[in-house]
Amino acid sequence: MVTLDKVAKAEVVEAIRQAEGLTSGEIRVHLKKKCGRDVLTEAKKVFSRLRMHRTKERNAVLIFIALESRQFAILGDRGIHERVGDLFWAETRDTMEACFTRGELKEGITAGVESVGKKLKAYFPRQAKDTDELSNTVTEDY
Ligand code: CA
Ligand code: CA
């Protein structure tokens, strides 16, 4: 998997913006080169470092991808995690993985963002007073 170029990154940010337009939930994407340890453990570390637990409804979701290690994880804060079952995360992973296998990194990420956005919308529909609690970013750590 190569990384995202500037244009692709902007497209992912736009996908996040659109997804968040329908929900109070928050989505972020983090790219890393390698993942030395268990990918979920690493994702949890990043989640905490990006202070993604700082949402009122604890409904932020991080899509974490270790590019060279070809591993990724989707991590939801407890507000969303306790509502969706493991099956949902597994299905989203499968959708993304199918793209990644074809070498379609950006498509895989945006598909993941859309899938998570739809689920967030079901449990946390957007309210008039919603704000962008976590900036819409693709962060990197090489
Ligand atoms: Ca929001
Ligand atoms: Ca946001």
Coordinates of C-alpha atoms and ligand atoms in Angstrom, one line a residue:
M1 CA 0.0 0.0 0.0
V2 CA 1.4 3.4 -0.9
T3 CA 0.3 6.3 1.1
L4 CA -2.3 8.9 0.1
D5 CA -1.2 11.9 -1.9
K6 CA -2.5 15.4 -1.2
V7 CA -5.5 15.1 -3.5
A8 CA -6.5 11.7 -2.2
K9 CA -6.2 13.0 1.4
A10 CA -8.4 15.9 0.6
E11 CA -11.0 13.5 -0.8
V12 CA -10.9 11.5 2.4
V13 CA -11.3 14.6 4.4
E14 CA -14.3 15.5 2.3
A15 CA -15.8 12.0 2.9
I16 CA -15.4 12.6 6.6
R17 CA -17.1 16.0 6.3
Q18 CA -20.0 14.5 4.4
A19 CA -20.4 11.6 6.8
E20 CA -20.4 13.9 9.8
G21 CA -23.0 16.0 8.2
L22 CA -25.5 13.3 9.1
T23 CA -24.4 12.4 12.6
S24 CA -23.1 13.9 15.9
G25 CA -20.4 11.2 15.7
E26 CA -16.8 12.0 14.8
I27 CA -14.5 10.2 12.4
R28 CA -10.8 10.4 11.9
V29 CA -8.2 8.6 9.9
H30 CA -4.6 8.0 11.0
L31 CA -1.9 6.6 8.8
K32 CA 1.3 5.0 10.1
K33 CA 4.1 3.4 8.2
K34 CA 4.7 0.3 10.4
C35 CA 2.9 -1.3 13.2
G36 CA 5.3 -3.1 15.5
R37 CA 2.8 -4.6 17.9
D38 CA -0.8 -5.6 17.8
V39 CA -2.7 -3.3 15.5
L40 CA -5.6 -2.8 17.8
T41 CA -3.3 -1.9 20.7
E42 CA -1.6 0.6 18.5
A43 CA -4.9 2.1 17.3
K44 CA -5.9 2.6 20.9
K45 CA -2.7 4.4 21.7
V46 CA -3.3 6.8 18.7
F47 CA -7.0 7.2 19.7
S48 CA -5.9 8.4 23.1
R49 CA -3.0 10.6 21.8
L50 CA -5.4 12.3 19.4
R51 CA -7.7 12.9 22.3
M52 CA -10.6 11.3 20.5
H53 CA -12.4 10.4 23.7
R54 CA -13.2 14.0 24.1
T55 CA -16.7 13.9 22.6
K56 CA -19.8 14.4 24.6
E57 CA -21.4 11.2 23.5
R58 CA -18.2 9.2 23.3
N59 CA -19.0 8.4 19.7
A60 CA -15.7 9.0 17.8
V61 CA -14.3 6.4 15.5
L62 CA -10.7 6.1 14.4
I63 CA -9.7 4.3 11.2
F64 CA -6.0 3.4 11.8
I65 CA -3.9 2.0 9.0
A66 CA -0.3 0.8 9.2
L67 CA 0.6 1.0 5.5
E68 CA 3.8 -1.1 5.3
S69 CA 2.6 -3.6 7.8
R70 CA -0.6 -4.0 5.7
Q71 CA -2.7 -3.9 8.9
F72 CA -5.5 -1.7 9.9
A73 CA -8.1 -1.3 12.6
I74 CA -11.4 0.5 13.2
L75 CA -11.8 1.7 16.7
G76 CA -15.0 3.1 18.1
D77 CA -15.3 4.9 21.5
R78 CA -17.5 3.3 24.0
G79 CA -20.7 5.2 23.0
I80 CA -20.7 3.7 19.6
H81 CA -19.0 0.4 20.5
E82 CA -21.6 -0.6 23.0
R83 CA -24.3 -0.1 20.4
V84 CA -22.9 -1.8 17.4
G85 CA -21.9 -5.5 17.5
D86 CA -18.6 -6.9 16.5
L87 CA -20.2 -8.0 13.2
F88 CA -20.5 -4.4 12.1
W89 CA -16.8 -3.7 12.6
A90 CA -16.0 -7.0 10.8
E91 CA -18.2 -6.1 7.8
T92 CA -16.6 -2.7 7.5
R93 CA -13.2 -4.2 7.7
D94 CA -14.1 -6.7 4.9
T95 CA -15.3 -3.9 2.7
M96 CA -12.1 -1.9 3.2
E97 CA -9.9 -5.0 2.9
A98 CA -11.4 -5.8 -0.5
C99 CA -10.3 -2.4 -1.8
F100 CA -6.9 -2.6 -0.2
T101 CA -6.3 -6.0 -1.8
R102 CA -6.9 -4.3 -5.2
G103 CA -4.4 -1.6 -4.3
E104 CA -7.2 1.0 -3.8
L105 CA -6.1 2.7 -0.7
K106 CA -8.2 5.8 -0.9
E107 CA -11.3 3.9 -2.0
G108 CA -10.9 1.6 0.9
I109 CA -10.6 4.4 3.4
T110 CA -13.6 6.4 2.0
A111 CA -15.7 3.2 1.9
G112 CA -14.8 2.7 5.6
V113 CA -15.7 6.3 6.4
E114 CA -19.0 6.0 4.6
S115 CA -19.9 2.7 6.3
V116 CA -19.0 4.1 9.8
G117 CA -20.9 7.3 9.0
K118 CA -24.1 5.4 8.2
K119 CA -23.9 3.5 11.4
L120 CA -23.2 6.6 13.4
K121 CA -26.1 8.2 11.8
A122 CA -28.4 5.4 12.9
Y123 CA -27.5 5.7 16.6
F124 CA -26.4 9.4 16.8
P125 CA -28.4 11.4 14.2
R126 CA -27.2 14.9 13.7
Q127 CA -28.8 17.5 16.0
A128 CA -29.2 21.2 15.3
K129 CA -26.7 22.1 17.9
D130 CA -23.9 19.7 16.8
T131 CA -20.5 21.0 16.4
D132 CA -17.3 19.6 14.9
E133 CA -15.9 18.2 18.1
L134 CA -12.8 16.7 16.5
S135 CA -11.3 18.4 13.4
N136 CA -11.7 16.4 10.2
T137 CA -8.2 15.3 9.6
V138 CA -6.0 12.6 8.1
T139 CA -3.1 12.5 10.4
E140 CA 0.2 10.7 9.7
D141 CA 3.0 9.3 11.7
Y142 CA 5.9 7.9 9.7
Ligands
CA1 CA -19.9 16.5 15.3
CA2 CA -15.0 16.0 12.8

